[in-house]
XYZ file of C-alpha atoms in Angstrom:
652
model
C 75.504 56.438 45.297
C 79.221 55.495 44.681
C 81.762 58.244 44.122
C 82.780 58.451 40.531
C 85.716 60.975 40.909
C 88.619 59.657 38.977
C 86.587 57.186 36.945
C 86.443 57.247 33.147
C 83.000 56.778 31.558
C 82.676 55.361 27.984
C 86.444 55.271 27.836
C 86.348 58.960 27.195
C 84.995 61.156 29.987
C 87.324 61.392 33.072
C 85.392 62.510 36.076
C 87.185 65.432 37.872
C 84.911 66.755 40.633
C 81.334 66.833 41.769
C 79.624 70.217 40.955
C 75.948 69.606 41.863
C 73.295 67.131 42.860
C 69.565 66.790 42.790
C 66.857 64.179 43.651
C 67.389 62.163 40.414
C 70.963 62.822 39.363
C 74.468 63.989 40.273
C 76.358 66.454 38.062
C 80.129 66.030 37.650
C 82.678 68.139 35.921
C 84.690 65.799 33.545
C 87.384 66.017 30.927
C 86.740 64.740 27.461
C 89.910 62.847 26.550
C 89.055 62.828 22.789
C 88.537 66.565 22.338
C 90.527 67.642 25.435
C 87.833 69.932 26.865
C 85.713 70.091 29.980
C 82.078 68.859 30.016
C 79.378 68.277 32.548
C 78.267 64.788 33.033
C 74.770 64.172 34.765
C 74.542 60.769 36.207
C 71.251 59.172 37.192
C 71.270 58.270 40.858
C 71.645 54.566 41.542
C 70.268 54.713 44.987
C 66.606 55.221 43.787
C 64.306 52.683 42.348
C 64.433 52.694 38.589
C 62.489 50.626 36.064
C 63.608 49.862 32.579
C 60.948 52.270 31.328
C 62.259 54.968 33.573
C 65.805 54.633 32.022
C 64.426 54.248 28.595
C 62.550 57.554 28.904
C 65.625 59.214 30.375
C 67.620 58.359 27.357
C 64.810 59.307 24.939
C 64.477 62.700 26.491
C 68.310 63.221 26.531
C 68.367 62.409 22.874
C 65.493 64.864 22.224
C 67.206 67.646 24.163
C 70.428 66.717 22.249
C 68.638 67.643 18.942
C 68.525 71.171 20.245
C 71.262 73.741 19.200
C 70.905 77.197 20.491
C 73.363 79.563 22.320
C 70.859 79.919 25.133
C 70.532 76.238 25.711
C 73.051 74.051 27.453
C 74.259 71.640 24.626
C 73.835 67.831 25.008
C 76.809 66.144 23.577
C 76.342 62.376 24.408
C 74.094 59.884 26.318
C 75.383 56.450 27.452
C 75.469 53.831 30.175
C 78.063 51.731 31.811
C 76.948 48.886 33.891
C 74.211 50.384 36.202
C 75.406 53.903 35.511
C 73.318 55.942 33.083
C 74.636 59.409 32.115
C 74.213 62.399 29.876
C 77.156 64.476 28.715
C 76.524 68.114 28.154
C 78.142 71.475 27.796
C 80.098 72.742 30.744
C 79.163 76.275 31.699
C 81.527 78.441 33.845
C 79.133 80.475 35.853
C 76.364 80.389 38.475
C 72.754 79.599 38.599
C 70.387 82.496 38.199
C 69.022 81.581 41.717
C 72.473 82.302 43.044
C 72.904 85.473 41.062
C 69.651 86.800 42.447
C 70.345 85.703 45.931
C 73.863 87.421 45.996
C 72.522 90.521 44.332
C 69.242 90.892 46.167
C 67.672 91.769 42.789
C 68.514 92.632 39.230
C 67.824 95.868 37.438
C 64.761 95.833 35.250
C 67.162 96.066 32.148
C 69.300 93.159 33.355
C 66.156 91.190 34.079
C 64.630 91.722 30.653
C 67.897 90.956 28.908
C 68.196 87.627 30.789
C 64.470 86.835 30.343
C 64.722 87.539 26.527
C 67.619 84.970 26.329
C 65.678 82.346 28.269
C 62.696 83.149 25.955
C 64.870 82.617 22.853
C 66.006 79.206 24.038
C 62.367 78.165 24.892
C 61.231 79.540 21.387
C 63.906 77.139 19.752
C 62.796 74.164 21.980
C 59.139 74.733 21.448
C 59.611 74.904 17.668
C 61.285 71.506 18.065
C 58.231 70.205 20.019
C 60.121 69.924 23.293
C 58.517 71.305 26.520
C 60.817 72.049 29.442
C 58.240 71.649 32.293
C 60.638 72.645 34.916
C 61.665 76.250 34.212
C 63.072 77.765 37.441
C 65.829 80.019 38.382
C 68.010 76.920 39.501
C 67.700 75.601 35.915
C 69.170 78.769 34.395
C 72.945 79.144 34.217
C 74.437 82.650 33.921
C 77.967 83.502 32.804
C 79.935 86.460 33.988
C 79.004 88.154 30.744
C 75.281 87.758 31.668
C 74.877 85.081 28.938
C 71.850 82.989 30.046
C 71.495 79.121 29.231
C 68.644 76.843 30.001
C 69.512 73.492 31.276
C 67.819 70.311 32.481
C 65.582 69.906 29.487
C 63.251 66.890 29.594
C 64.423 65.540 33.028
C 60.980 66.111 34.596
C 59.419 63.771 32.078
C 61.781 60.955 32.924
C 59.873 59.796 35.924
C 58.365 56.393 36.936
C 55.101 55.302 35.579
C 53.607 54.553 38.999
C 55.000 57.273 41.349
C 56.757 60.525 41.586
C 59.896 60.822 43.721
C 59.776 63.436 46.289
C 63.194 65.292 46.731
C 64.388 68.436 48.241
C 64.666 70.081 44.830
C 60.944 69.713 44.186
C 60.344 72.102 47.099
C 61.874 74.809 45.075
C 59.881 73.652 41.860
C 56.429 74.182 43.266
C 57.082 78.050 43.375
C 57.531 77.799 39.553
C 54.579 75.413 38.647
C 51.921 76.656 36.400
C 48.231 76.335 37.566
C 47.688 73.390 35.137
C 50.781 71.565 36.598
C 49.504 72.256 40.055
C 46.247 70.635 39.060
C 47.937 67.620 37.304
C 46.588 68.794 33.968
C 48.223 68.551 30.560
C 51.009 70.997 30.109
C 52.330 72.593 26.807
C 54.356 75.509 25.679
C 52.296 78.046 27.757
C 53.182 76.233 30.880
C 56.884 77.153 30.251
C 55.806 80.706 29.611
C 54.112 80.956 32.981
C 57.217 79.519 34.762
C 59.349 82.170 32.884
C 56.974 84.884 34.246
C 57.786 83.731 37.687
C 61.470 83.692 37.054
C 61.288 87.233 35.619
C 59.247 88.326 38.706
C 62.034 86.935 40.971
C 64.762 88.720 39.044
C 62.884 92.117 39.334
C 61.923 91.843 42.986
C 64.372 89.404 44.566
C 61.647 86.917 45.543
C 59.028 84.680 43.847
C 55.469 86.176 43.479
C 53.709 83.494 45.439
C 54.993 81.925 48.665
C 53.647 80.096 51.707
C 54.582 78.059 54.667
C 53.981 74.683 52.915
C 54.413 73.513 49.430
C 50.685 72.509 49.343
C 49.804 76.093 50.178
C 52.078 77.460 47.397
C 50.302 75.047 44.919
C 46.877 76.412 45.961
C 48.162 79.938 45.518
C 49.401 79.045 42.064
C 45.857 78.058 41.097
C 43.863 80.774 42.860
C 45.953 83.889 43.715
C 46.913 86.634 41.380
C 50.334 88.150 42.194
C 50.751 91.788 42.920
C 52.236 93.563 39.675
C 55.948 94.184 40.031
C 55.463 98.006 39.080
C 53.281 98.342 42.287
C 56.035 97.105 44.583
C 58.997 98.985 42.774
C 58.393 102.388 41.121
C 61.554 102.036 39.094
C 60.153 99.121 37.222
C 58.347 100.350 34.020
C 54.709 99.587 33.693
C 55.318 97.814 30.307
C 57.841 95.398 31.980
C 55.415 94.650 34.650
C 52.630 94.067 32.110
C 54.806 91.628 30.286
C 55.192 89.618 33.523
C 51.576 89.746 34.500
C 50.532 88.569 31.019
C 52.806 85.578 31.235
C 51.305 84.862 34.699
C 47.689 84.659 33.630
C 45.905 81.694 35.240
C 44.208 80.695 32.127
C 46.738 79.427 29.454
C 44.581 80.952 26.672
C 45.153 84.394 28.221
C 48.863 84.128 28.351
C 51.363 84.608 25.466
C 50.550 81.784 23.161
C 54.106 81.294 22.018
C 57.597 82.193 23.190
C 57.946 84.130 20.107
C 55.257 86.594 21.103
C 56.741 87.146 24.487
C 60.257 87.593 23.045
C 58.962 90.237 20.694
C 57.619 92.259 23.569
C 60.856 91.739 25.601
C 63.072 93.038 22.819
C 60.793 95.969 22.086
C 60.734 97.131 25.819
C 64.538 97.013 25.869
C 64.595 99.610 22.964
C 61.934 101.816 24.448
C 60.074 100.866 27.655
C 57.505 103.703 27.038
C 56.641 102.585 23.614
C 55.108 99.089 24.313
C 51.446 98.369 24.597
C 50.786 94.746 25.924
C 47.656 93.118 24.662
C 45.348 93.049 27.505
C 44.102 89.390 27.222
C 41.589 90.179 29.980
C 44.372 91.348 32.231
C 42.981 92.699 35.424
C 39.471 91.155 34.769
C 38.101 88.970 37.434
C 38.473 85.297 36.594
C 36.079 82.701 38.230
C 38.253 79.782 39.315
C 37.091 76.367 40.206
C 37.167 75.904 43.955
C 40.244 74.059 45.176
C 41.174 73.689 48.776
C 43.700 71.593 50.811
C 41.064 69.007 51.873
C 40.350 68.282 48.211
C 44.122 67.745 47.708
C 44.350 65.537 50.723
C 41.375 63.488 49.710
C 42.904 62.751 46.292
C 46.304 61.822 47.772
C 45.119 58.238 48.529
C 44.131 57.531 44.910
C 46.582 55.707 42.395
C 48.978 58.036 40.704
C 49.273 58.067 36.857
C 51.680 60.348 35.080
C 50.271 61.716 31.852
C 52.615 61.122 28.787
C 52.400 62.839 25.499
C 52.513 59.481 23.774
C 49.070 58.711 25.318
C 47.499 62.013 24.213
C 44.402 61.326 22.107
C 44.038 57.844 23.538
C 41.554 56.604 26.018
C 42.774 57.672 29.529
C 43.010 55.327 32.336
C 40.325 55.405 35.073
C 42.473 57.179 37.595
C 42.858 60.774 36.943
C 46.375 62.000 36.068
C 45.759 65.117 38.159
C 46.306 63.037 41.232
C 49.934 62.697 40.562
C 50.782 66.117 41.799
C 48.296 65.970 44.624
C 50.019 62.885 45.943
C 53.268 64.594 45.408
C 52.138 67.808 47.451
C 51.210 65.642 50.434
C 54.488 63.887 50.336
C 56.172 67.303 50.408
C 54.766 68.177 53.747
C 57.263 65.670 55.163
C 60.034 67.654 53.727
C 58.842 71.048 54.537
C 60.269 71.077 58.174
C 63.717 70.544 56.683
C 63.079 73.487 54.360
C 62.059 75.778 57.241
C 65.107 74.623 59.181
C 67.336 75.563 56.175
C 65.795 79.019 56.027
C 66.421 79.575 59.652
C 69.930 78.411 59.428
C 70.668 80.751 56.545
C 69.044 83.644 58.402
C 71.373 83.029 61.304
C 74.320 83.025 59.013
C 73.387 86.343 57.260
C 72.779 88.106 60.491
C 71.567 91.734 60.315
C 71.095 93.440 57.023
C 74.129 95.257 55.843
C 74.597 98.420 53.643
C 74.337 97.886 49.903
C 76.658 99.284 47.131
C 76.789 98.835 43.367
C 79.515 96.425 42.020
C 82.076 98.397 40.136
C 83.285 97.506 36.676
C 86.630 95.914 37.165
C 87.140 94.391 33.628
C 90.418 95.649 32.013
C 91.905 96.888 35.376
C 95.019 95.410 37.078
C 94.458 93.097 39.936
C 95.974 95.683 42.290
C 93.637 98.423 40.903
C 90.660 96.095 41.318
C 91.468 95.082 44.860
C 91.950 98.774 45.934
C 88.596 99.707 44.382
C 86.797 96.884 46.130
C 88.450 97.645 49.419
C 87.372 101.308 49.202
C 83.712 100.165 48.708
C 83.950 97.467 51.544
C 83.348 94.639 49.136
C 85.429 91.476 50.137
C 87.067 89.206 47.605
C 85.897 85.671 47.963
C 88.046 84.070 45.303
C 90.721 84.887 42.674
C 91.037 82.621 39.565
C 93.688 82.763 36.967
C 93.641 81.725 33.362
C 95.802 82.102 30.309
C 94.802 84.794 27.639
C 96.240 85.390 24.307
C 94.477 88.943 24.114
C 94.772 90.385 27.715
C 97.969 91.427 29.527
C 99.203 89.600 32.554
C 97.564 90.516 35.956
C 94.431 92.106 34.188
C 90.969 91.210 35.285
C 89.068 89.597 32.477
C 85.940 88.223 34.316
C 84.176 89.412 37.455
C 81.332 88.232 39.603
C 78.910 89.809 40.206
C 78.845 91.805 37.009
C 79.095 95.656 37.079
C 76.130 97.676 38.553
C 74.729 94.649 40.456
C 73.855 95.665 43.997
C 75.727 93.803 46.648
C 76.084 93.986 50.541
C 79.112 95.513 52.164
C 81.596 93.355 54.097
C 80.476 90.214 52.567
C 82.855 87.786 50.691
C 81.172 87.848 47.405
C 83.518 89.074 44.703
C 85.145 86.545 42.439
C 87.849 87.843 39.899
C 89.345 85.894 37.052
C 92.756 87.309 36.214
C 94.835 86.896 33.093
C 98.079 85.037 33.175
C 98.741 86.456 29.816
C 100.461 84.103 27.317
C 102.706 81.308 28.307
C 103.396 80.040 24.804
C 103.405 82.094 21.667
C 103.950 81.764 17.877
C 106.956 83.384 16.366
C 105.865 85.929 13.713
C 107.686 86.421 10.422
C 109.862 89.637 10.502
C 111.987 88.898 7.363
C 112.091 91.847 5.032
C 110.688 94.135 7.796
C 112.668 97.042 9.060
C 114.328 96.568 12.320
C 111.887 98.952 14.099
C 108.857 97.051 12.673
C 110.445 93.702 13.553
C 111.018 94.885 17.072
C 107.389 96.029 17.490
C 106.020 92.683 16.124
C 108.085 90.645 18.483
C 107.211 92.956 21.472
C 103.448 92.455 20.640
C 103.952 88.711 21.171
C 105.999 89.275 24.369
C 109.246 88.102 22.864
C 112.760 89.561 23.202
C 115.398 89.867 20.599
C 119.009 90.205 19.795
C 120.448 91.956 16.729
C 123.575 91.297 14.452
C 124.456 92.796 11.165
C 125.349 90.980 7.985
C 126.164 92.050 4.412
C 123.510 91.350 1.771
C 123.213 92.739 -1.692
C 119.460 91.865 -2.056
C 117.953 93.095 1.142
C 118.089 96.811 1.805
C 120.278 98.118 4.550
C 118.523 98.106 7.957
C 115.998 95.373 7.064
C 115.856 91.874 8.459
C 117.699 89.264 6.421
C 117.084 86.180 8.446
C 115.615 85.208 11.849
C 116.116 82.406 14.364
C 113.780 80.634 15.246
C 111.752 80.903 12.018
C 108.098 82.003 11.751
C 105.334 79.722 13.110
C 107.703 78.214 15.698
C 106.061 77.829 19.163
C 108.208 79.206 21.901
C 107.696 80.293 25.580
C 106.901 83.935 26.110
C 110.000 86.002 26.834
C 112.132 83.774 24.482
C 114.979 85.601 22.552
C 114.634 85.766 18.816
C 117.928 86.246 16.757
C 117.608 89.013 14.252
C 120.197 89.561 11.404
C 119.813 93.047 9.818
C 121.331 93.746 6.319
C 124.310 96.131 6.385
C 123.924 96.529 2.546
C 125.999 95.127 -0.251
C 129.239 93.329 0.839
C 132.200 95.742 0.465
C 135.341 94.706 -1.628
C 138.132 93.915 0.602
C 141.850 94.930 -0.398
C 145.139 94.450 1.281
C 147.050 97.295 2.590
C 150.479 97.652 0.957
C 153.728 98.132 2.898
C 154.450 101.849 2.971
C 157.176 102.012 5.561
C 160.700 102.721 4.100
C 159.212 104.219 0.843
C 159.504 107.880 0.039
C 156.460 110.080 0.533
C 155.636 110.297 -3.218
C 156.171 106.554 -3.652
C 153.863 105.832 -0.713
C 151.093 107.916 -2.219
C 151.350 106.082 -5.532
C 151.245 102.763 -3.633
C 148.063 103.819 -1.723
C 146.317 104.888 -4.917
C 147.293 101.712 -6.895
C 145.795 99.500 -4.035
C 142.419 101.149 -4.403
C 142.834 103.025 -1.139
C 142.540 106.652 -0.196
C 145.493 108.852 0.953
C 144.658 110.696 3.957
C 147.138 113.024 5.659
C 150.975 113.142 6.098
C 152.538 114.233 9.464
C 156.309 114.657 10.032
C 158.576 113.393 12.736
C 162.311 113.285 13.155
C 164.293 110.041 13.334
C 167.911 110.451 12.906
C 168.622 106.806 12.376
C 166.382 106.883 9.264
C 166.956 108.532 5.844
C 165.261 111.910 5.371
C 161.936 111.726 3.526
C 160.958 108.173 3.947
C 157.833 106.782 5.565
C 158.244 105.959 9.271
C 154.729 104.504 9.962
C 151.285 103.927 8.305
C 147.825 104.212 10.075
C 146.835 100.574 9.103
C 149.495 97.884 9.039
C 150.361 96.262 5.754
C 148.794 92.970 4.782
C 145.540 93.766 6.476
C 142.289 93.448 4.537
C 140.119 96.476 4.621
C 137.084 97.847 2.500
C 138.146 99.427 -0.803
C 138.544 103.130 -0.543
C 139.743 103.064 3.161
C 141.672 106.116 4.139
C 145.460 105.501 4.898
C 147.517 108.166 6.799
C 151.379 108.185 6.956
C 154.147 109.618 8.966
C 157.290 110.825 7.123
C 160.833 111.316 8.476
C 162.079 114.947 8.402
C 165.533 115.620 9.776
C 166.082 119.016 11.337
C 169.728 119.406 9.914
C 169.012 118.168 6.438
C 169.768 120.259 3.469
C 166.587 122.078 2.593
C 165.086 121.351 -0.767
C 165.637 124.023 -3.370
C 163.156 126.707 -3.527
C 160.702 126.494 -6.452
C 161.377 129.397 -8.997
C 159.202 132.473 -8.336
C 156.524 133.261 -10.848
C 156.212 136.785 -12.098
C 153.872 138.624 -14.497
C 154.791 140.719 -17.511
C 152.677 142.756 -19.923
C 152.890 142.097 -23.646
C 151.630 144.543 -26.415
C 150.423 143.640 -29.835
C 149.490 146.065 -32.666
C 146.273 144.865 -34.587
C 145.979 147.787 -37.092
C 147.412 145.921 -40.021
C 146.451 142.327 -39.044
C 144.134 140.232 -41.060
C 141.720 141.586 -43.578
C 140.086 144.834 -43.198
C 136.371 144.699 -42.096
C 136.608 140.927 -41.198
C 137.301 139.098 -38.047
C 140.535 137.228 -37.540
C 141.830 134.842 -34.759
C 144.767 135.758 -32.623
C 146.507 132.902 -30.895
C 149.473 133.268 -28.501
C 151.655 130.209 -27.551
C 154.265 130.110 -24.926
C 157.205 127.656 -24.515
C 159.488 127.675 -21.444
C 158.778 130.064 -18.600
C 157.914 127.253 -16.235
C 155.566 125.319 -18.685
C 156.195 121.957 -20.190
C 156.151 121.982 -23.897
C 154.230 124.605 -25.861
C 151.018 126.003 -24.251
C 148.396 128.185 -25.749
C 147.968 131.211 -23.371
C 145.636 133.185 -25.394
C 143.086 132.672 -28.326
C 140.274 135.176 -29.234
C 138.764 136.863 -32.347
C 139.525 140.401 -33.238
C 139.133 143.008 -36.012
C 141.547 145.862 -37.121
C 139.108 148.254 -35.202
C 140.494 146.750 -31.862
C 143.793 148.388 -32.848
C 145.903 146.895 -30.058
C 146.073 144.070 -27.734
C 147.506 144.370 -24.124
C 147.983 140.964 -22.267
C 149.354 139.931 -18.877
C 151.657 136.737 -19.103
C 152.839 134.970 -16.009
C 155.804 132.418 -15.690
C 159.431 132.146 -14.543
C 162.743 132.234 -16.370
C 163.027 132.722 -20.015
C 159.971 132.156 -22.346
C 159.264 132.268 -26.007
C 155.959 133.696 -27.256
C 154.701 133.029 -30.770
C 151.692 134.957 -32.266
C 149.573 133.393 -34.841
C 146.941 135.177 -37.105
C 144.267 132.911 -38.401
C 146.573 129.955 -37.766
C 149.668 131.457 -39.442
C 152.749 132.472 -37.520
C 152.762 136.256 -37.509
C 155.623 137.138 -34.902
C 157.555 135.847 -32.003
C 159.414 137.389 -28.950
C 161.373 136.253 -25.912
C 160.402 137.222 -22.395
C 162.536 137.137 -19.353
C 160.515 136.639 -16.233
C 162.509 138.182 -13.303
């Protein structure tokens, strides 16, 4: 078959790499150019004989599976052909087959086994309700993600086979271990056949091996028809009896004694997860001796020479052809003998590689730990790292483990390269958040959460409170690289009025103070220096040069010239205090209040100043008052507003 890597199918699916192959098809990883996502493309082999009916059935089955939509079923997206290439496009699942998971882990815990079985059962329930029978349930056809999400794949491919013969491939060797008794006999299969195969898969998860095995595929087929497996609970005491009973009911030889629907089995699986000791499995003659029709290898070989006819559901209810449909598988089993030597050789080869059995340890939980922490922990447990993958993550910090294989608590062998870790690259691109009208601290936190840096500048704004973001650059919703700098402009409050500083140098001290006040500025302090070349008492310098714009109310300091030999300014007159006496006996009207007001002029006051005003009565008799001033002063006494007397005082 030609190599398709690099080719584009349907002008849409670009083949990237080969990820699997079987007897009938090759599976590729491809990129859908339309939706920019990875898909899996299954291409029918062109190196095998295919009739038109074979291709037609392949497409019909693909379209039938495409009608299914369930989280535990690999989705079918498209089906097409290009020249002699027939292909199916399906969901690409990042993970491993259940066969690989069991092989690497030796066996799964009973809880993990039941959880995975319940998911497979849920997928089968959906398919059966849509009248689609899988017919090839096996651990190789179950994909498991690192989160233990199980997805059933390869729906319907088993039915897309030639009318006249069955092609024998290496993959079929594995399938015979999962065949139901009715499949081994070549009889009609229905939903209960899928349930039997699921029972085998569940047995394999619990014990690490299939229940029935033999040296040749023919012998395995005979065991499927005749031999009852040993219940899992008898082989491992840690497996609850209820779990073992579910498996054994699914593995009943007679279809009528099995679970009749996937819904029935799913109900028991979910119940046993909640409480393994509170489940009673309907007996359905479990443990009773069943008389089977005698089948032996000679009978199979005798039938091998008869014509082969594959039974099709479309022919159900119609008159059958003379040749029994049961001979299909019998011929197939005989053909498998040719391939069994290769199978044995492969087993021997694997045994040589594995070598002596190694100690086992539980896989630790590494999710959320840094890569360094994970590597140290694995090294301490003697678990070797097979591969480290990296992927972007919007949620997880850089160098943090986000996916691990095997998952936690799975038993693994020491000193075997098995661990695969997927590590977060963090974000490479991010969206700028809106921080306008946020406080500076809130804005910083939002930007740091998006792994962005920032610069800060202030600008006046009368509408945005001081300390809050006025504007940003780039604006919100702009896509930038992680680590980019976002410019933040923080409000410094309303814009201050600017005034010009007046020229103070050369003015007297008192004039300078007046100029400062008139300009809307604030006078600060005056210091004195001596400059013999300048007039005494004038301003020598000012703290802010004249003509400069400063906020209104800014403080201005001045330096004033004070000559040492200059005539001292005259001393201000000394203030003294004298007592005055006033007789109140004959003032006013007897028995009534009257007002005494004393006014002073001179004595260091400007104009006339009231120095005393109170109400009195004649009973007060006299008034003794302290009066302060300097020089000569005139006192006038008023009774109820009328001048009563006056006197001159000389303050010494």
